[in-house]
CSV table of C-alpha atoms and ligand atoms in Angstrom, one decimal:
chain,number,residue,atom,x,y,z
A,1,MET,CA,0.4,0.2,0.2
A,2,LEU,CA,1.2,3.5,-0.5
A,3,PRO,CA,2.2,6.0,2.2
A,4,PHE,CA,-0.6,8.2,2.6
A,5,ASN,CA,1.6,11.2,1.0
A,6,GLU,CA,1.9,9.5,-2.3
A,7,VAL,CA,-1.5,8.5,-3.2
A,8,PRO,CA,-3.0,10.6,-5.9
A,9,HIS,CA,-5.6,13.1,-5.0
A,10,ALA,CA,-8.4,14.6,-7.0
A,11,PRO,CA,-7.4,16.5,-10.3
A,12,VAL,CA,-8.4,20.2,-10.7
A,13,ARG,CA,-9.0,21.0,-14.7
A,14,ASP,CA,-6.3,19.0,-16.6
A,15,THR,CA,-3.1,20.6,-15.1
A,16,THR,CA,-3.6,21.1,-11.8
A,17,THR,CA,-3.1,17.9,-9.1
A,18,ILE,CA,-4.6,18.1,-5.6
A,19,ARG,CA,-2.3,16.4,-3.6
A,20,PRO,CA,-0.4,16.2,0.2
A,21,PRO,CA,2.4,16.9,0.1
A,22,ALA,CA,6.2,14.9,-0.2
A,23,ALA,CA,8.5,15.5,2.0
A,24,SER,CA,9.8,17.4,-0.4
A,25,HIS,CA,7.2,20.2,-1.4
A,26,GLY,CA,7.9,21.6,1.9
A,27,ALA,CA,10.7,23.9,0.2
A,28,ASP,CA,8.5,24.7,-2.2
A,29,MET,CA,5.6,25.7,0.4
A,30,TRP,CA,8.3,27.9,1.9
A,31,ARG,CA,9.0,29.7,-1.9
A,32,VAL,CA,4.5,30.5,-2.1
A,33,ALA,CA,4.8,31.8,1.6
A,34,ARG,CA,7.8,34.0,1.1
A,35,ASP,CA,6.0,35.0,-2.1
A,36,SER,CA,2.6,36.0,-0.8
A,37,ASP,CA,4.2,39.3,0.0
A,38,GLU,CA,0.6,38.6,3.2
A,39,LEU,CA,2.2,35.2,5.2
A,40,ASP,CA,4.1,35.5,8.3
A,41,LEU,CA,7.3,33.4,6.5
A,42,ASN,CA,8.1,30.8,8.7
A,43,SER,CA,11.7,29.2,8.7
A,44,SER,CA,12.1,26.6,6.2
A,45,TYR,CA,12.9,24.2,8.5
A,46,LYS,CA,9.5,24.7,9.6
A,47,TYR,CA,7.6,23.6,6.2
A,48,MET,CA,9.7,21.0,5.8
A,49,LEU,CA,8.5,19.4,8.5
A,50,PHE,CA,5.3,19.6,8.2
A,51,ALA,CA,5.3,17.9,4.9
A,52,ARG,CA,7.0,15.6,6.4
A,53,ASP,CA,4.9,14.9,9.8
A,54,PHE,CA,1.6,16.6,8.8
A,55,ALA,CA,0.8,15.1,5.4
A,56,ARG,CA,-2.7,14.2,6.1
A,57,THR,CA,-3.4,18.1,7.1
A,58,CYS,CA,-2.0,19.9,4.1
A,59,ARG,CA,-2.0,19.7,0.9
A,60,VAL,CA,-0.5,21.7,-2.0
A,61,ALA,CA,-1.5,22.2,-5.7
A,62,VAL,CA,0.8,21.6,-8.4
A,63,VAL,CA,0.7,22.4,-12.2
A,64,GLY,CA,3.6,20.6,-14.3
A,65,ASP,CA,6.2,20.0,-11.4
A,66,ARG,CA,6.1,23.1,-9.7
A,67,VAL,CA,3.5,23.9,-6.5
A,68,VAL,CA,1.6,26.7,-6.9
A,69,ALA,CA,-0.2,27.2,-3.6
A,70,PHE,CA,0.1,25.1,-0.4
A,71,VAL,CA,-2.5,25.2,2.8
A,72,LEU,CA,-0.7,23.7,5.9
A,73,GLY,CA,-3.2,22.5,9.0
A,74,TYR,CA,-3.3,20.2,11.6
A,75,ARG,CA,-5.4,18.8,14.0
A,76,ARG,CA,-5.6,19.8,17.2
A,77,PRO,CA,-4.1,18.3,20.0
A,78,GLU,CA,-6.6,18.9,22.7
A,79,ALA,CA,-9.6,18.6,20.3
A,80,PRO,CA,-8.5,16.3,17.1
A,81,GLU,CA,-11.9,17.0,15.2
A,82,ARG,CA,-11.0,20.3,14.9
A,83,LEU,CA,-8.7,21.1,12.1
A,84,PHE,CA,-6.6,24.5,12.3
A,85,VAL,CA,-5.4,26.0,9.0
A,86,TRP,CA,-2.4,27.8,9.8
A,87,GLN,CA,-1.4,29.4,6.3
A,88,ILE,CA,-2.9,29.0,3.1
A,89,ALA,CA,-1.3,30.7,0.2
A,90,VAL,CA,-2.0,30.9,-3.6
A,91,ASP,CA,0.9,32.5,-6.4
A,92,GLU,CA,-0.3,35.6,-7.7
A,93,ASP,CA,-1.0,34.0,-10.8
A,94,HIS,CA,-3.4,31.4,-10.0
A,95,ARG,CA,-5.3,33.5,-7.9
A,96,GLY,CA,-9.4,34.1,-8.1
A,97,ALA,CA,-9.5,30.8,-9.9
A,98,GLY,CA,-11.1,29.1,-7.1
A,99,LEU,CA,-8.0,27.6,-6.1
A,100,ALA,CA,-8.1,27.8,-2.6
A,101,GLY,CA,-11.7,27.2,-2.4
A,102,ARG,CA,-10.7,23.6,-3.3
A,103,LEU,CA,-7.3,23.3,-1.3
A,104,LEU,CA,-10.2,23.9,1.9
A,105,ASP,CA,-12.5,22.0,0.2
A,106,ASP,CA,-9.9,18.6,-0.8
A,107,LEU,CA,-8.2,18.5,3.0
A,108,VAL,CA,-11.5,18.5,4.5
A,109,THR,CA,-13.7,16.2,2.0
A,110,VAL,CA,-11.0,13.7,1.1
A,111,GLY,CA,-9.4,13.9,5.0
A,112,ASP,CA,-9.8,11.1,6.9
A,113,THR,CA,-12.8,9.6,7.0
A,114,GLU,CA,-12.9,7.3,9.9
A,115,SER,CA,-12.1,10.7,11.9
A,116,PRO,CA,-14.0,13.7,10.3
A,117,VAL,CA,-13.5,17.8,10.5
A,118,VAL,CA,-16.3,18.8,12.6
A,119,PHE,CA,-15.0,22.2,12.5
A,120,VAL,CA,-12.6,24.0,10.4
A,121,GLU,CA,-10.8,26.9,12.6
A,122,THR,CA,-8.1,29.3,11.3
A,123,THR,CA,-7.6,33.2,12.6
A,124,ILE,CA,-7.3,36.5,9.6
A,125,THR,CA,-6.4,40.0,10.1
A,126,ASP,CA,-9.0,42.6,9.8
A,127,ASP,CA,-7.5,43.7,6.7
A,128,ASN,CA,-6.9,40.4,4.9
A,129,THR,CA,-10.6,40.3,3.0
A,130,ALA,CA,-9.6,37.6,0.6
A,131,SER,CA,-8.9,35.2,3.6
A,132,GLN,CA,-12.1,36.3,4.7
A,133,ARG,CA,-14.1,35.5,1.7
A,134,LEU,CA,-12.2,32.2,1.1
A,135,PHE,CA,-13.3,31.0,4.2
A,136,ALA,CA,-17.0,32.4,4.6
A,137,ALA,CA,-17.2,31.1,0.9
A,138,PHE,CA,-16.4,27.6,2.1
A,139,ALA,CA,-19.2,27.8,5.2
A,140,GLU,CA,-21.7,29.2,3.1
A,141,ARG,CA,-20.7,25.7,0.7
A,142,ARG,CA,-20.7,23.4,3.6
A,143,SER,CA,-24.6,25.3,5.4
A,144,ALA,CA,-22.0,25.6,8.6
A,145,PRO,CA,-22.3,28.6,10.9
A,146,ASN,CA,-19.1,30.7,10.8
A,147,GLU,CA,-18.4,32.3,14.2
A,148,VAL,CA,-15.8,35.3,14.8
A,149,SER,CA,-14.3,36.0,18.0
A,150,ASP,CA,-11.2,37.7,19.0
A,151,LEU,CA,-7.9,34.9,20.0
A,152,PHE,CA,-4.7,37.1,20.1
A,153,ASP,CA,-5.2,40.6,20.2
A,154,GLY,CA,-2.6,42.9,19.0
A,155,PRO,CA,-0.5,43.9,22.2
A,156,ASP,CA,-0.5,39.7,22.5
A,157,PHE,CA,2.4,39.8,20.3
A,158,PRO,CA,5.9,40.3,21.8
A,159,ASP,CA,6.6,41.7,17.8
A,160,ARG,CA,4.9,44.3,15.7
A,161,HIS,CA,1.4,42.2,14.4
A,162,ASP,CA,-2.3,42.7,13.7
A,163,ALA,CA,-4.8,40.9,15.5
A,164,GLU,CA,-5.7,37.9,14.8
A,165,ARG,CA,-10.0,36.8,15.5
A,166,LEU,CA,-10.6,33.4,15.2
A,167,HIS,CA,-12.9,32.0,12.7
A,168,ARG,CA,-14.6,29.0,13.9
A,169,ILE,CA,-16.9,27.1,10.9
A,170,GLY,CA,-19.1,24.1,12.3
A,171,PRO,CA,-20.1,22.3,13.0
A,172,ILE,CA,-19.9,20.7,9.6
A,173,PRO,CA,-22.9,18.6,8.6
A,174,SER,CA,-22.5,15.2,8.3
A,175,PRO,CA,-23.0,14.2,5.4
A,176,VAL,CA,-19.8,15.6,4.0
A,177,ARG,CA,-18.3,14.1,6.1
A,178,GLY,CA,-17.3,11.5,4.8
B,201,LIG,C1,-6.3,34.6,0.0
B,201,LIG,C2,-6.0,33.7,-1.2
B,201,LIG,C3,-5.3,32.4,-0.5
B,201,LIG,C4,-7.1,33.2,-1.5
B,201,LIG,O1,-6.5,32.3,-2.9
B,201,LIG,P1,-7.6,32.3,-4.2
B,201,LIG,O2,-7.6,31.2,-5.2
B,201,LIG,O3,-7.7,33.7,-5.0
B,201,LIG,O4,-9.3,32.0,-3.6
B,201,LIG,P2,-10.4,31.8,-4.5
B,201,LIG,O5,-10.3,32.1,-5.9
B,201,LIG,O6,-10.5,30.3,-3.7
B,201,LIG,O7,-12.0,32.3,-3.6
B,201,LIG,C5,-12.3,32.2,-2.7
B,201,LIG,C6,-13.4,33.0,-1.9
B,201,LIG,O8,-12.7,34.7,-2.3
B,201,LIG,C7,-12.6,35.8,-2.8
B,201,LIG,N1,-11.8,36.3,-2.9
B,201,LIG,C8,-10.2,35.9,-3.7
B,201,LIG,N2,-9.2,36.7,-3.7
B,201,LIG,C9,-10.1,38.1,-2.9
B,201,LIG,C10,-9.7,39.3,-2.5
B,201,LIG,N3,-8.6,39.8,-3.0
B,201,LIG,N4,-11.0,40.1,-2.3
B,201,LIG,C11,-11.6,40.1,-2.2
B,201,LIG,N5,-12.7,38.6,-2.1
B,201,LIG,C12,-11.2,37.9,-2.9
B,201,LIG,C13,-13.1,35.1,-3.8
B,201,LIG,O9,-14.4,36.0,-5.0
B,201,LIG,C14,-14.1,33.8,-3.2
B,201,LIG,O10,-15.3,34.1,-2.6
B,201,LIG,P3,-16.9,34.0,-4.1
B,201,LIG,O11,-16.9,31.7,-4.0
B,201,LIG,O12,-18.0,34.4,-2.7
B,201,LIG,O13,-16.7,34.3,-5.3
B,201,LIG,C15,-5.2,34.6,-1.7
B,201,LIG,O14,-5.5,35.3,-1.8
B,201,LIG,C16,-3.4,34.2,-0.8
B,201,LIG,O15,-2.8,33.4,-1.2
B,201,LIG,N6,-3.4,35.6,-0.3
B,201,LIG,C17,-2.1,36.0,0.0
B,201,LIG,C18,-1.6,34.5,1.5
B,201,LIG,C19,-3.0,34.8,2.3
B,201,LIG,O16,-3.1,36.0,2.5
B,201,LIG,N7,-3.7,34.2,3.1
B,201,LIG,C20,-4.7,34.1,3.7
B,201,LIG,C21,-4.0,34.4,5.8
B,201,LIG,S1,-3.7,32.1,6.2
């Protein structure tokens, strides 16, 4: 049996494939994050570890042999039915075509059918309209509530950082859980 991150996943259109990352994709995820001009750029080592150890809760979109988008998440250890989406980014020339939405859909729908995702959580800053719309549209597709609350305020951060508001989407209706 193939390892989970080598199993082919849903092809999107003719040339884009959405799949869990291989370990080698961590470096590509770092590049997409760096070029987004929006995300907090973590060390390349962090993306490489996520690609190796959290492939089930991450996805990359690949065109040819180039990674053009990724989503990086994890199951919260104390509440594994909650999938926390840490970062999602699409290369600029692939934006506006529904790719980020498809990454989220693949993550939640194809995900782990024995242990379905009941809530999707993420944090978004007030100025990130595209991300707010992305997650609101995801909630609408799932007919799931989208609750917004404070999580980390600006002064909570040790460095300069905008407030991060928690968006909690769910419960996600059972027909799409597996
Ligand atoms: C946010 C981001 C991932 C969206 O990627 P995308 O592939 O262009 O998004 P989609 O095409 O799937 O669009 C999803 C929804 O967001 C809306 N949207 C996308 N970009 C938008 C923008 N700049 N302004 C307003 N709405 C926008 C789309 O219209 C769509 O809503 P709809 O279904 O109601 O039409 C992308 O803009 C990006 O990489 N930004 C930089 C990184 C970032 O901010 N990531 C989020 C924080 S972790």
